[in-house]
Amino acid sequence: MAGVHRRRGRLSKEGRRLLGGVALLAVFAPVTAYTLNAAIAHVQSCGTEVELHVAAAPEMAAVIEDFVAAGGGAPSRGSDVCADITVEAVTGNAVAETDADVWIPETALWRNLPGPTPDDPGPAEQWDVLQDSTASAAVGLALPAGESTDQVLPDEADVALQDPRRHAASLMWIIFFGVDDHTAEGGDGTPVMSAPEVLATGNTDLQAPTGAAQVAQFEYPMLARTDLSEDEREAAQNLLRSYKGDKYGELLAEHALGPAIPQPAPTSTEVIAAALASWDAREDA
C-alpha cells in the first residue's frame, strides 16, 4: 500500500502564540523572572497611573531606587494602579521639608516625635502606618575594628552621641540609657551608630554594632501621608506587596540591612519628649 503523505499544516493561532512565548523567553533568558514578571504585570494591568514620591533614610533610599529599577512596585494581582515612583534620601526627621507621599524613616521614633509646641501634635497625625517594619539594622556601639564585644557593658561605656533630634541612633541610646557623665556630644567616646551608618563612612577602623555592642535595631516602617488619594495609597500598597520577592532581600543585604522584624508597641511621644528634655538639660547645665 502506497504511503500517504500529508502536507505539514500551518500552526494554529494558539500554537503560534505558544511558540512566540518560547522565543520571547529565549531572548530574555538573562533577565530575572522577577523583572520579566513585573514588566508583564505593568503592561497588562495599568488602568490608572499616578506619581508616587518616596522619602526614605539614605540607606533605604538606595535600596528602593535599585528595587524600582528592577521592576519593584508594579501592580500586584487584582490592582490596576501603576506608579511613576521617585525616591529621595531624607535624613533624620527632615521629611517636613519634602512633599513626599510615602516616608520610610529609620525608626517610628521620628513619627512619634513631639511637636515644637504643646499645641503641635507632631508628625503622628500626618502619617499613617502601612507597615511597622520593612527592614532592620543593628544599632549600638561602633567599636574599633577587631575589638571583641564579649566584655562590653553598654550602660557603663563612654559614648559619643549626636543631636538626637537629627540622629536616630543617639535618640534610641538616650531612651534606653538616659543622659549621664558617660554621654557626650562628639568627644572621644565610642560612637553610637547603625550598621549602615558605619558602612557609609567607609572607615575600616570601625566595626558595625554586633554582640553585646548592639543595643537596638532600626525597623524602617513604611508610612503614608494621611491625605493620600485612594489611587496613591494603592500604589504605595503595591510597592509594599512587591517586597515579597527575593530581589528585595538581596538588595537589603547589599546595603547592610536585614529583613523586617516584629515590633513591640511603639515608643510613646511622652517617652521621646522626656529623652529629649534630659538631653537639653545636660546641654544647659
C-alpha atoms as an extended CHARMM CRD file, in Angstrom:
* protein
*
       285  EXT
         1         1  MET       CA              0.0000000000        0.0000000000        0.0000000000  PROA      1               0.0000000000
         2         2  ALA       CA              1.4030000000        3.3010000000       -1.0120000000  PROA      2               0.0000000000
         3         3  GLY       CA              2.3050000000        5.5980000000        1.8010000000  PROA      3               0.0000000000
         4         4  VAL       CA              0.1220000000        8.5770000000        2.4810000000  PROA      4               0.0000000000
         5         5  HSD       CA              1.9390000000       11.8920000000        2.5030000000  PROA      5               0.0000000000
         6         6  ARG       CA              0.3480000000       14.8300000000        4.2480000000  PROA      6               0.0000000000
         7         7  ARG       CA              1.4120000000       18.4130000000        3.8820000000  PROA      7               0.0000000000
         8         8  ARG       CA              2.6190000000       19.9050000000        7.0990000000  PROA      8               0.0000000000
         9         9  GLY       CA             -0.1880000000       22.2070000000        8.1120000000  PROA      9               0.0000000000
        10        10  ARG       CA              0.2460000000       25.7520000000        9.3920000000  PROA      10              0.0000000000
        11        11  LEU       CA              0.3970000000       26.2240000000       13.1120000000  PROA      11              0.0000000000
        12        12  SER       CA             -2.8590000000       27.1060000000       14.7290000000  PROA      12              0.0000000000
        13        13  LYS       CA             -3.2370000000       30.5520000000       16.2570000000  PROA      13              0.0000000000
        14        14  GLU       CA             -2.7060000000       29.0580000000       19.7260000000  PROA      14              0.0000000000
        15        15  GLY       CA              0.3810000000       27.1670000000       18.5250000000  PROA      15              0.0000000000
        16        16  ARG       CA              1.8900000000       30.3410000000       17.0860000000  PROA      16              0.0000000000
        17        17  ARG       CA              1.2050000000       32.1650000000       20.3510000000  PROA      17              0.0000000000
        18        18  LEU       CA              2.9270000000       29.4690000000       22.4080000000  PROA      18              0.0000000000
        19        19  LEU       CA              5.8710000000       29.3140000000       20.0280000000  PROA      19              0.0000000000
        20        20  GLY       CA              6.1960000000       33.0800000000       20.2290000000  PROA      20              0.0000000000
        21        21  GLY       CA              6.2200000000       32.8260000000       24.0050000000  PROA      21              0.0000000000
        22        22  VAL       CA              9.0670000000       30.2960000000       23.9090000000  PROA      22              0.0000000000
        23        23  ALA       CA             11.0390000000       32.5640000000       21.5820000000  PROA      23              0.0000000000
        24        24  LEU       CA             10.4430000000       35.5080000000       23.8970000000  PROA      24              0.0000000000
        25        25  LEU       CA             11.7550000000       33.5410000000       26.8590000000  PROA      25              0.0000000000
        26        26  ALA       CA             14.8540000000       32.5860000000       24.8840000000  PROA      26              0.0000000000
        27        27  VAL       CA             15.5570000000       36.2180000000       24.0440000000  PROA      27              0.0000000000
        28        28  PHE       CA             15.0540000000       37.3560000000       27.6030000000  PROA      28              0.0000000000
        29        29  ALA       CA             16.7440000000       34.4070000000       29.3280000000  PROA      29              0.0000000000
        30        30  PRO       CA             19.3450000000       36.6590000000       31.0520000000  PROA      30              0.0000000000
        31        31  VAL       CA             16.5440000000       38.7220000000       32.5780000000  PROA      31              0.0000000000
        32        32  THR       CA             15.4520000000       37.5780000000       36.0040000000  PROA      32              0.0000000000
        33        33  ALA       CA             11.9980000000       36.0610000000       36.2900000000  PROA      33              0.0000000000
        34        34  TYR       CA             11.1500000000       38.7490000000       38.8050000000  PROA      34              0.0000000000
        35        35  THR       CA             11.9120000000       41.5990000000       36.4100000000  PROA      35              0.0000000000
        36        36  LEU       CA             10.1340000000       39.9490000000       33.4930000000  PROA      36              0.0000000000
        37        37  ASN       CA              7.0470000000       39.2040000000       35.5560000000  PROA      37              0.0000000000
        38        38  ALA       CA              6.9880000000       42.7520000000       36.8780000000  PROA      38              0.0000000000
        39        39  ALA       CA              7.2270000000       44.1390000000       33.3510000000  PROA      39              0.0000000000
        40        40  ILE       CA              4.4090000000       41.9030000000       32.1290000000  PROA      40              0.0000000000
        41        41  ALA       CA              2.2490000000       42.9210000000       35.0920000000  PROA      41              0.0000000000
        42        42  HSD       CA              2.8920000000       46.5670000000       34.3200000000  PROA      42              0.0000000000
        43        43  VAL       CA              1.8960000000       46.2220000000       30.6570000000  PROA      43              0.0000000000
        44        44  GLN       CA             -1.2030000000       44.1720000000       31.3320000000  PROA      44              0.0000000000
        45        45  SER       CA             -2.6030000000       45.7540000000       34.4810000000  PROA      45              0.0000000000
        46        46  CYS       CA             -2.2970000000       49.5410000000       34.2170000000  PROA      46              0.0000000000
        47        47  GLY       CA             -5.7220000000       51.1450000000       34.4080000000  PROA      47              0.0000000000
        48        48  THR       CA             -4.7290000000       54.1930000000       36.4360000000  PROA      48              0.0000000000
        49        49  GLU       CA             -1.3290000000       55.8620000000       36.6050000000  PROA      49              0.0000000000
        50        50  VAL       CA             -0.1390000000       58.0580000000       39.4760000000  PROA      50              0.0000000000
        51        51  GLU       CA              3.0700000000       59.6620000000       40.6590000000  PROA      51              0.0000000000
        52        52  LEU       CA              4.4290000000       58.4540000000       43.9930000000  PROA      52              0.0000000000
        53        53  HSD       CA              7.1670000000       60.3570000000       45.8150000000  PROA      53              0.0000000000
        54        54  VAL       CA              9.0050000000       58.2110000000       48.3840000000  PROA      54              0.0000000000
        55        55  ALA       CA             11.2470000000       59.8090000000       51.0160000000  PROA      55              0.0000000000
        56        56  ALA       CA             13.4870000000       57.3510000000       52.8460000000  PROA      56              0.0000000000
        57        57  ALA       CA             16.5010000000       57.1240000000       55.1160000000  PROA      57              0.0000000000
        58        58  PRO       CA             19.5840000000       57.2560000000       52.8410000000  PROA      58              0.0000000000
        59        59  GLU       CA             20.3840000000       53.5410000000       53.0920000000  PROA      59              0.0000000000
        60        60  MET       CA             16.7570000000       52.6130000000       52.3270000000  PROA      60              0.0000000000
        61        61  ALA       CA             16.5530000000       55.1690000000       49.5170000000  PROA      61              0.0000000000
        62        62  ALA       CA             19.4380000000       53.3820000000       47.8020000000  PROA      62              0.0000000000
        63        63  VAL       CA             17.6500000000       50.0370000000       48.1760000000  PROA      63              0.0000000000
        64        64  ILE       CA             14.3280000000       51.3180000000       46.8440000000  PROA      64              0.0000000000
        65        65  GLU       CA             15.9090000000       53.0850000000       43.8620000000  PROA      65              0.0000000000
        66        66  ASP       CA             17.5560000000       49.8280000000       42.7830000000  PROA      66              0.0000000000
        67        67  PHE       CA             14.4070000000       47.8620000000       43.5710000000  PROA      67              0.0000000000
        68        68  VAL       CA             12.1330000000       50.0830000000       41.4850000000  PROA      68              0.0000000000
        69        69  ALA       CA             14.6470000000       49.9920000000       38.6230000000  PROA      69              0.0000000000
        70        70  ALA       CA             14.3760000000       46.1770000000       38.7350000000  PROA      70              0.0000000000
        71        71  GLY       CA             10.5740000000       46.2800000000       38.4450000000  PROA      71              0.0000000000
        72        72  GLY       CA              9.5250000000       46.6950000000       42.0840000000  PROA      72              0.0000000000
        73        73  GLY       CA              6.2370000000       48.4730000000       42.6950000000  PROA      73              0.0000000000
        74        74  ALA       CA              4.4490000000       47.0480000000       39.6480000000  PROA      74              0.0000000000
        75        75  PRO       CA              0.7330000000       46.4020000000       40.2060000000  PROA      75              0.0000000000
        76        76  SER       CA              0.0150000000       43.2480000000       42.1370000000  PROA      76              0.0000000000
        77        77  ARG       CA             -2.6980000000       40.8110000000       41.0830000000  PROA      77              0.0000000000
        78        78  GLY       CA             -6.0870000000       42.4640000000       41.3630000000  PROA      78              0.0000000000
        79        79  SER       CA             -4.6890000000       46.0010000000       41.1810000000  PROA      79              0.0000000000
        80        80  ASP       CA             -4.7250000000       48.2350000000       38.1050000000  PROA      80              0.0000000000
        81        81  VAL       CA             -2.8300000000       51.2030000000       39.6080000000  PROA      81              0.0000000000
        82        82  CYS       CA              0.6380000000       51.8590000000       38.2130000000  PROA      82              0.0000000000
        83        83  ALA       CA              3.0200000000       54.4060000000       39.6920000000  PROA      83              0.0000000000
        84        84  ASP       CA              5.8710000000       56.5390000000       38.4600000000  PROA      84              0.0000000000
        85        85  ILE       CA              7.9770000000       56.2260000000       41.6230000000  PROA      85              0.0000000000
        86        86  THR       CA             10.6230000000       58.7820000000       42.5350000000  PROA      86              0.0000000000
        87        87  VAL       CA             12.8650000000       58.2920000000       45.5500000000  PROA      87              0.0000000000
        88        88  GLU       CA             14.5320000000       60.9320000000       47.7420000000  PROA      88              0.0000000000
        89        89  ALA       CA             17.0560000000       60.3570000000       50.5210000000  PROA      89              0.0000000000
        90        90  VAL       CA             15.9590000000       62.1660000000       53.6850000000  PROA      90              0.0000000000
        91        91  THR       CA             17.9690000000       62.2510000000       56.9010000000  PROA      91              0.0000000000
        92        92  GLY       CA             16.5230000000       62.3150000000       60.3920000000  PROA      92              0.0000000000
        93        93  ASN       CA             13.0940000000       63.8900000000       60.6680000000  PROA      93              0.0000000000
        94        94  ALA       CA             13.5500000000       66.2620000000       57.7080000000  PROA      94              0.0000000000
        95        95  VAL       CA             10.5610000000       64.8320000000       55.8290000000  PROA      95              0.0000000000
        96        96  ALA       CA              8.6200000000       68.0090000000       56.6000000000  PROA      96              0.0000000000
        97        97  GLU       CA             10.8860000000       69.7520000000       54.1070000000  PROA      97              0.0000000000
        98        98  THR       CA              9.6970000000       67.4580000000       51.2880000000  PROA      98              0.0000000000
        99        99  ASP       CA              6.3910000000       66.7980000000       49.5320000000  PROA      99              0.0000000000
       100       100  ALA       CA              6.6900000000       63.0390000000       50.0000000000  PROA      100             0.0000000000
       101       101  ASP       CA              3.6790000000       60.7320000000       49.7250000000  PROA      101             0.0000000000
       102       102  VAL       CA              5.4500000000       57.8020000000       51.4250000000  PROA      102             0.0000000000
       103       103  TRP       CA              8.0590000000       58.0310000000       54.1800000000  PROA      103             0.0000000000
       104       104  ILE       CA             10.3940000000       55.2250000000       55.2440000000  PROA      104             0.0000000000
       105       105  PRO       CA             12.4830000000       56.5630000000       58.1420000000  PROA      105             0.0000000000
       106       106  GLU       CA             14.9420000000       54.5240000000       60.1780000000  PROA      106             0.0000000000
       107       107  THR       CA             12.5030000000       54.2020000000       63.0340000000  PROA      107             0.0000000000
       108       108  ALA       CA              8.9660000000       55.0360000000       64.1200000000  PROA      108             0.0000000000
       109       109  LEU       CA             10.5330000000       57.3190000000       66.7360000000  PROA      109             0.0000000000
       110       110  TRP       CA             10.5170000000       60.0320000000       64.0720000000  PROA      110             0.0000000000
       111       111  ARG       CA              6.7690000000       59.6310000000       63.5010000000  PROA      111             0.0000000000
       112       112  ASN       CA              6.0950000000       59.8940000000       67.2480000000  PROA      112             0.0000000000
       113       113  LEU       CA              8.4000000000       62.8690000000       67.7760000000  PROA      113             0.0000000000
       114       114  PRO       CA              6.6350000000       65.5990000000       69.7890000000  PROA      114             0.0000000000
       115       115  GLY       CA              5.8090000000       68.8570000000       68.0690000000  PROA      115             0.0000000000
       116       116  PRO       CA              7.7870000000       72.0090000000       68.8120000000  PROA      116             0.0000000000
       117       117  THR       CA              4.9150000000       73.4400000000       70.8790000000  PROA      117             0.0000000000
       118       118  PRO       CA              2.2610000000       71.8430000000       73.1330000000  PROA      118             0.0000000000
       119       119  ASP       CA             -0.4050000000       72.6490000000       70.5330000000  PROA      119             0.0000000000
       120       120  ASP       CA              1.5300000000       70.9090000000       67.7440000000  PROA      120             0.0000000000
       121       121  PRO       CA              0.8070000000       67.1450000000       67.6910000000  PROA      121             0.0000000000
       122       122  GLY       CA              3.9560000000       66.4340000000       65.6830000000  PROA      122             0.0000000000
       123       123  PRO       CA              4.1920000000       64.1230000000       62.6720000000  PROA      123             0.0000000000
       124       124  ALA       CA              1.9610000000       61.3180000000       64.0170000000  PROA      124             0.0000000000
       125       125  GLU       CA             -1.2870000000       62.8810000000       62.8040000000  PROA      125             0.0000000000
       126       126  GLN       CA              0.1860000000       63.4730000000       59.3610000000  PROA      126             0.0000000000
       127       127  TRP       CA              1.3530000000       59.8970000000       58.6880000000  PROA      127             0.0000000000
       128       128  ASP       CA             -0.4620000000       56.5650000000       58.7140000000  PROA      128             0.0000000000
       129       129  VAL       CA              1.4460000000       53.3220000000       59.3110000000  PROA      129             0.0000000000
       130       130  LEU       CA              1.2140000000       50.9800000000       56.2920000000  PROA      130             0.0000000000
       131       131  GLN       CA              3.6940000000       48.5000000000       57.7770000000  PROA      131             0.0000000000
       132       132  ASP       CA              5.5930000000       48.7790000000       61.0430000000  PROA      132             0.0000000000
       133       133  SER       CA              8.7930000000       47.2140000000       59.6690000000  PROA      133             0.0000000000
       134       134  THR       CA             10.1620000000       46.7540000000       56.1460000000  PROA      134             0.0000000000
       135       135  ALA       CA             13.8290000000       46.1190000000       57.0450000000  PROA      135             0.0000000000
       136       136  SER       CA             16.1520000000       46.1380000000       60.0510000000  PROA      136             0.0000000000
       137       137  ALA       CA             19.6070000000       47.3420000000       61.0470000000  PROA      137             0.0000000000
       138       138  ALA       CA             21.7350000000       46.9150000000       64.1550000000  PROA      138             0.0000000000
       139       139  VAL       CA             22.2050000000       49.9780000000       66.3900000000  PROA      139             0.0000000000
       140       140  GLY       CA             24.7810000000       50.3790000000       69.1360000000  PROA      140             0.0000000000
       141       141  LEU       CA             28.4640000000       50.9440000000       69.7550000000  PROA      141             0.0000000000
       142       142  ALA       CA             30.7330000000       51.1850000000       66.7040000000  PROA      142             0.0000000000
       143       143  LEU       CA             33.8430000000       49.6840000000       68.3240000000  PROA      143             0.0000000000
       144       144  PRO       CA             37.3180000000       49.6830000000       66.7690000000  PROA      144             0.0000000000
       145       145  ALA       CA             37.6730000000       47.0170000000       64.0930000000  PROA      145             0.0000000000
       146       146  GLY       CA             38.7380000000       43.6690000000       65.5210000000  PROA      146             0.0000000000
       147       147  GLU       CA             37.8970000000       44.5390000000       69.1350000000  PROA      147             0.0000000000
       148       148  SER       CA             35.9340000000       41.8300000000       70.9330000000  PROA      148             0.0000000000
       149       149  THR       CA             32.4170000000       42.6370000000       72.0920000000  PROA      149             0.0000000000
       150       150  ASP       CA             32.3510000000       39.8970000000       74.7440000000  PROA      150             0.0000000000
       151       151  GLN       CA             33.0800000000       42.1560000000       77.7160000000  PROA      151             0.0000000000
       152       152  VAL       CA             31.2060000000       45.2540000000       76.5170000000  PROA      152             0.0000000000
       153       153  LEU       CA             28.8400000000       46.8400000000       79.0530000000  PROA      153             0.0000000000
       154       154  PRO       CA             26.8640000000       49.4830000000       77.1190000000  PROA      154             0.0000000000
       155       155  ASP       CA             25.4050000000       51.1390000000       80.2100000000  PROA      155             0.0000000000
       156       156  GLU       CA             28.9300000000       51.7870000000       81.5190000000  PROA      156             0.0000000000
       157       157  ALA       CA             30.6080000000       52.7920000000       78.2600000000  PROA      157             0.0000000000
       158       158  ASP       CA             31.7400000000       56.3250000000       77.4840000000  PROA      158             0.0000000000
       159       159  VAL       CA             29.8760000000       57.1590000000       74.2920000000  PROA      159             0.0000000000
       160       160  ALA       CA             29.8450000000       59.9560000000       71.7470000000  PROA      160             0.0000000000
       161       161  LEU       CA             26.3480000000       60.9860000000       70.7070000000  PROA      161             0.0000000000
       162       162  GLN       CA             24.9530000000       63.3170000000       68.0820000000  PROA      162             0.0000000000
       163       163  ASP       CA             21.9810000000       65.6840000000       68.1960000000  PROA      163             0.0000000000
       164       164  PRO       CA             19.0800000000       63.2940000000       68.9930000000  PROA      164             0.0000000000
       165       165  ARG       CA             16.6690000000       65.4900000000       67.0310000000  PROA      165             0.0000000000
       166       166  ARG       CA             18.6390000000       64.6500000000       63.8980000000  PROA      166             0.0000000000
       167       167  HSD       CA             20.2840000000       61.3170000000       64.7040000000  PROA      167             0.0000000000
       168       168  ALA       CA             18.0340000000       58.3290000000       65.3740000000  PROA      168             0.0000000000
       169       169  ALA       CA             20.7240000000       56.0820000000       66.8750000000  PROA      169             0.0000000000
       170       170  SER       CA             21.5560000000       58.7280000000       69.5030000000  PROA      170             0.0000000000
       171       171  LEU       CA             17.8690000000       59.1940000000       70.3100000000  PROA      171             0.0000000000
       172       172  MET       CA             17.4770000000       55.4350000000       70.8090000000  PROA      172             0.0000000000
       173       173  TRP       CA             20.5140000000       55.3540000000       73.0810000000  PROA      173             0.0000000000
       174       174  ILE       CA             19.1500000000       58.1350000000       75.2930000000  PROA      174             0.0000000000
       175       175  ILE       CA             15.7550000000       56.4140000000       75.5720000000  PROA      175             0.0000000000
       176       176  PHE       CA             17.4670000000       53.2060000000       76.7390000000  PROA      176             0.0000000000
       177       177  PHE       CA             20.2770000000       54.5800000000       78.9190000000  PROA      177             0.0000000000
       178       178  GLY       CA             19.4530000000       58.2000000000       79.6600000000  PROA      178             0.0000000000
       179       179  VAL       CA             21.9710000000       61.0220000000       79.8220000000  PROA      179             0.0000000000
       180       180  ASP       CA             24.7830000000       60.9750000000       82.3790000000  PROA      180             0.0000000000
       181       181  ASP       CA             28.5310000000       61.5080000000       82.7490000000  PROA      181             0.0000000000
       182       182  HSD       CA             29.1630000000       58.6890000000       80.2650000000  PROA      182             0.0000000000
       183       183  THR       CA             27.4340000000       60.5120000000       77.3910000000  PROA      183             0.0000000000
       184       184  ALA       CA             28.7760000000       63.4610000000       75.4540000000  PROA      184             0.0000000000
       185       185  GLU       CA             28.0910000000       65.1320000000       72.1140000000  PROA      185             0.0000000000
       186       186  GLY       CA             31.0680000000       64.3190000000       69.9190000000  PROA      186             0.0000000000
       187       187  GLY       CA             34.1760000000       63.9040000000       72.0520000000  PROA      187             0.0000000000
       188       188  ASP       CA             36.3860000000       60.8690000000       72.4790000000  PROA      188             0.0000000000
       189       189  GLY       CA             33.7860000000       58.2610000000       73.4350000000  PROA      189             0.0000000000
       190       190  THR       CA             32.7650000000       55.2860000000       71.3390000000  PROA      190             0.0000000000
       191       191  PRO       CA             30.3700000000       56.4880000000       68.6450000000  PROA      191             0.0000000000
       192       192  VAL       CA             26.7720000000       55.2840000000       68.6840000000  PROA      192             0.0000000000
       193       193  MET       CA             25.8150000000       54.3070000000       65.1380000000  PROA      193             0.0000000000
       194       194  SER       CA             23.8000000000       51.9180000000       62.9940000000  PROA      194             0.0000000000
       195       195  ALA       CA             25.3780000000       49.2380000000       60.7990000000  PROA      195             0.0000000000
       196       196  PRO       CA             24.5430000000       51.0640000000       57.5210000000  PROA      196             0.0000000000
       197       197  GLU       CA             25.9110000000       54.2770000000       59.0030000000  PROA      197             0.0000000000
       198       198  VAL       CA             29.2400000000       52.5720000000       59.7310000000  PROA      198             0.0000000000
       199       199  LEU       CA             29.3000000000       51.1910000000       56.1880000000  PROA      199             0.0000000000
       200       200  ALA       CA             28.5690000000       54.6290000000       54.7130000000  PROA      200             0.0000000000
       201       201  THR       CA             31.5460000000       56.2130000000       56.4760000000  PROA      201             0.0000000000
       202       202  GLY       CA             33.9590000000       53.9710000000       54.6120000000  PROA      202             0.0000000000
       203       203  ASN       CA             36.0090000000       53.9070000000       57.8130000000  PROA      203             0.0000000000
       204       204  THR       CA             37.5140000000       50.4330000000       58.0310000000  PROA      204             0.0000000000
       205       205  ASP       CA             38.7810000000       51.2100000000       61.5400000000  PROA      205             0.0000000000
       206       206  LEU       CA             35.2170000000       50.8170000000       62.8650000000  PROA      206             0.0000000000
       207       207  GLN       CA             33.0280000000       47.7240000000       63.0870000000  PROA      207             0.0000000000
       208       208  ALA       CA             29.2490000000       47.6500000000       62.9220000000  PROA      208             0.0000000000
       209       209  PRO       CA             27.4290000000       47.0170000000       66.2280000000  PROA      209             0.0000000000
       210       210  THR       CA             27.2340000000       43.3270000000       66.9980000000  PROA      210             0.0000000000
       211       211  GLY       CA             27.0210000000       41.0520000000       70.0120000000  PROA      211             0.0000000000
       212       212  ALA       CA             26.8910000000       42.9150000000       73.3150000000  PROA      212             0.0000000000
       213       213  ALA       CA             27.6890000000       46.1730000000       71.4860000000  PROA      213             0.0000000000
       214       214  GLN       CA             24.2810000000       46.0730000000       69.7810000000  PROA      214             0.0000000000
       215       215  VAL       CA             21.5380000000       47.6110000000       71.9140000000  PROA      215             0.0000000000
       216       216  ALA       CA             18.6550000000       48.0780000000       69.4620000000  PROA      216             0.0000000000
       217       217  GLN       CA             17.5030000000       47.8150000000       65.8570000000  PROA      217             0.0000000000
       218       218  PHE       CA             16.0980000000       50.2120000000       63.3360000000  PROA      218             0.0000000000
       219       219  GLU       CA             12.8410000000       48.8990000000       61.8900000000  PROA      219             0.0000000000
       220       220  TYR       CA             12.2240000000       51.1300000000       58.8440000000  PROA      220             0.0000000000
       221       221  PRO       CA              8.4270000000       51.4850000000       58.9500000000  PROA      221             0.0000000000
       222       222  MET       CA              6.5460000000       52.4220000000       55.7760000000  PROA      222             0.0000000000
       223       223  LEU       CA              4.3430000000       55.4460000000       56.3960000000  PROA      223             0.0000000000
       224       224  ALA       CA              1.8010000000       57.0780000000       54.0770000000  PROA      224             0.0000000000
       225       225  ARG       CA              0.6280000000       60.6620000000       54.2280000000  PROA      225             0.0000000000
       226       226  THR       CA             -2.8790000000       60.7560000000       55.7140000000  PROA      226             0.0000000000
       227       227  ASP       CA             -4.3140000000       62.8040000000       52.8470000000  PROA      227             0.0000000000
       228       228  LEU       CA             -3.2430000000       60.4480000000       50.0260000000  PROA      228             0.0000000000
       229       229  SER       CA             -5.8320000000       59.6990000000       47.3630000000  PROA      229             0.0000000000
       230       230  GLU       CA             -7.1880000000       56.1640000000       47.0700000000  PROA      230             0.0000000000
       231       231  ASP       CA             -5.0830000000       55.5040000000       43.9510000000  PROA      231             0.0000000000
       232       232  GLU       CA             -1.9000000000       56.8650000000       45.5530000000  PROA      232             0.0000000000
       233       233  ARG       CA             -2.4590000000       54.6940000000       48.5940000000  PROA      233             0.0000000000
       234       234  GLU       CA             -2.9740000000       51.6670000000       46.3400000000  PROA      234             0.0000000000
       235       235  ALA       CA              0.3110000000       52.4610000000       44.5630000000  PROA      235             0.0000000000
       236       236  ALA       CA              2.0560000000       52.5490000000       47.9420000000  PROA      236             0.0000000000
       237       237  GLN       CA              0.4990000000       49.1940000000       48.8150000000  PROA      237             0.0000000000
       238       238  ASN       CA              1.7210000000       47.7520000000       45.5020000000  PROA      238             0.0000000000
       239       239  LEU       CA              5.2600000000       48.8010000000       46.3940000000  PROA      239             0.0000000000
       240       240  LEU       CA              4.8870000000       47.1560000000       49.7860000000  PROA      240             0.0000000000
       241       241  ARG       CA              3.4270000000       43.9460000000       48.3220000000  PROA      241             0.0000000000
       242       242  SER       CA              6.2770000000       43.6190000000       45.8510000000  PROA      242             0.0000000000
       243       243  TYR       CA              8.7770000000       43.3760000000       48.7290000000  PROA      243             0.0000000000
       244       244  LYS       CA              7.8640000000       39.6760000000       48.9920000000  PROA      244             0.0000000000
       245       245  GLY       CA             10.1630000000       38.6930000000       46.1110000000  PROA      245             0.0000000000
       246       246  ASP       CA             13.7620000000       37.5490000000       46.5020000000  PROA      246             0.0000000000
       247       247  LYS       CA             15.1610000000       40.6750000000       44.8430000000  PROA      247             0.0000000000
       248       248  TYR       CA             14.1920000000       42.9210000000       47.7440000000  PROA      248             0.0000000000
       249       249  GLY       CA             16.0070000000       40.7450000000       50.2930000000  PROA      249             0.0000000000
       250       250  GLU       CA             19.1170000000       40.6440000000       48.1050000000  PROA      250             0.0000000000
       251       251  LEU       CA             19.2110000000       44.4320000000       47.9030000000  PROA      251             0.0000000000
       252       252  LEU       CA             18.7550000000       44.7930000000       51.6670000000  PROA      252             0.0000000000
       253       253  ALA       CA             21.7940000000       42.5860000000       52.2730000000  PROA      253             0.0000000000
       254       254  GLU       CA             23.8910000000       44.6160000000       49.8290000000  PROA      254             0.0000000000
       255       255  HSD       CA             23.2570000000       47.7260000000       51.9320000000  PROA      255             0.0000000000
       256       256  ALA       CA             23.9780000000       46.1460000000       55.3580000000  PROA      256             0.0000000000
       257       257  LEU       CA             20.2660000000       45.7940000000       56.1270000000  PROA      257             0.0000000000
       258       258  GLY       CA             18.3530000000       42.8100000000       57.4180000000  PROA      258             0.0000000000
       259       259  PRO       CA             14.7470000000       41.6310000000       56.9420000000  PROA      259             0.0000000000
       260       260  ALA       CA             11.7100000000       43.1500000000       58.5940000000  PROA      260             0.0000000000
       261       261  ILE       CA             11.3520000000       42.4220000000       62.3030000000  PROA      261             0.0000000000
       262       262  PRO       CA              8.3340000000       42.0230000000       64.6070000000  PROA      262             0.0000000000
       263       263  GLN       CA              7.6170000000       45.2050000000       66.5050000000  PROA      263             0.0000000000
       264       264  PRO       CA              6.5000000000       45.7700000000       70.1020000000  PROA      264             0.0000000000
       265       265  ALA       CA              4.2280000000       48.6710000000       70.9630000000  PROA      265             0.0000000000
       266       266  PRO       CA              5.7260000000       51.8950000000       69.5750000000  PROA      266             0.0000000000
       267       267  THR       CA              7.5550000000       54.2670000000       71.8880000000  PROA      267             0.0000000000
       268       268  SER       CA              5.1520000000       56.9810000000       73.0130000000  PROA      268             0.0000000000
       269       269  THR       CA              5.5500000000       60.6750000000       72.3340000000  PROA      269             0.0000000000
       270       270  GLU       CA              5.8290000000       61.2440000000       76.0910000000  PROA      270             0.0000000000
       271       271  VAL       CA              8.8380000000       58.9130000000       76.4160000000  PROA      271             0.0000000000
       272       272  ILE       CA             10.5610000000       60.5790000000       73.4600000000  PROA      272             0.0000000000
       273       273  ALA       CA              9.8360000000       64.0240000000       74.8660000000  PROA      273             0.0000000000
       274       274  ALA       CA             11.3800000000       63.0230000000       78.2140000000  PROA      274             0.0000000000
       275       275  ALA       CA             14.5100000000       61.7380000000       76.4670000000  PROA      275             0.0000000000
       276       276  LEU       CA             14.9120000000       64.9880000000       74.5480000000  PROA      276             0.0000000000
       277       277  ALA       CA             14.3220000000       67.0120000000       77.7060000000  PROA      277             0.0000000000
       278       278  SER       CA             17.0930000000       65.1070000000       79.5080000000  PROA      278             0.0000000000
       279       279  TRP       CA             19.4480000000       65.8690000000       76.6500000000  PROA      279             0.0000000000
       280       280  ASP       CA             18.5330000000       69.5620000000       76.6730000000  PROA      280             0.0000000000
       281       281  ALA       CA             19.0050000000       69.7410000000       80.4550000000  PROA      281             0.0000000000
       282       282  ARG       CA             22.5120000000       68.3430000000       80.1210000000  PROA      282             0.0000000000
       283       283  GLU       CA             23.3390000000       70.8290000000       77.3800000000  PROA      283             0.0000000000
       284       284  ASP       CA             22.0760000000       73.7200000000       79.5330000000  PROA      284             0.0000000000
       285       285  ALA       CA             23.9120000000       72.5850000000       82.6820000000  PROA      285             0.0000000000
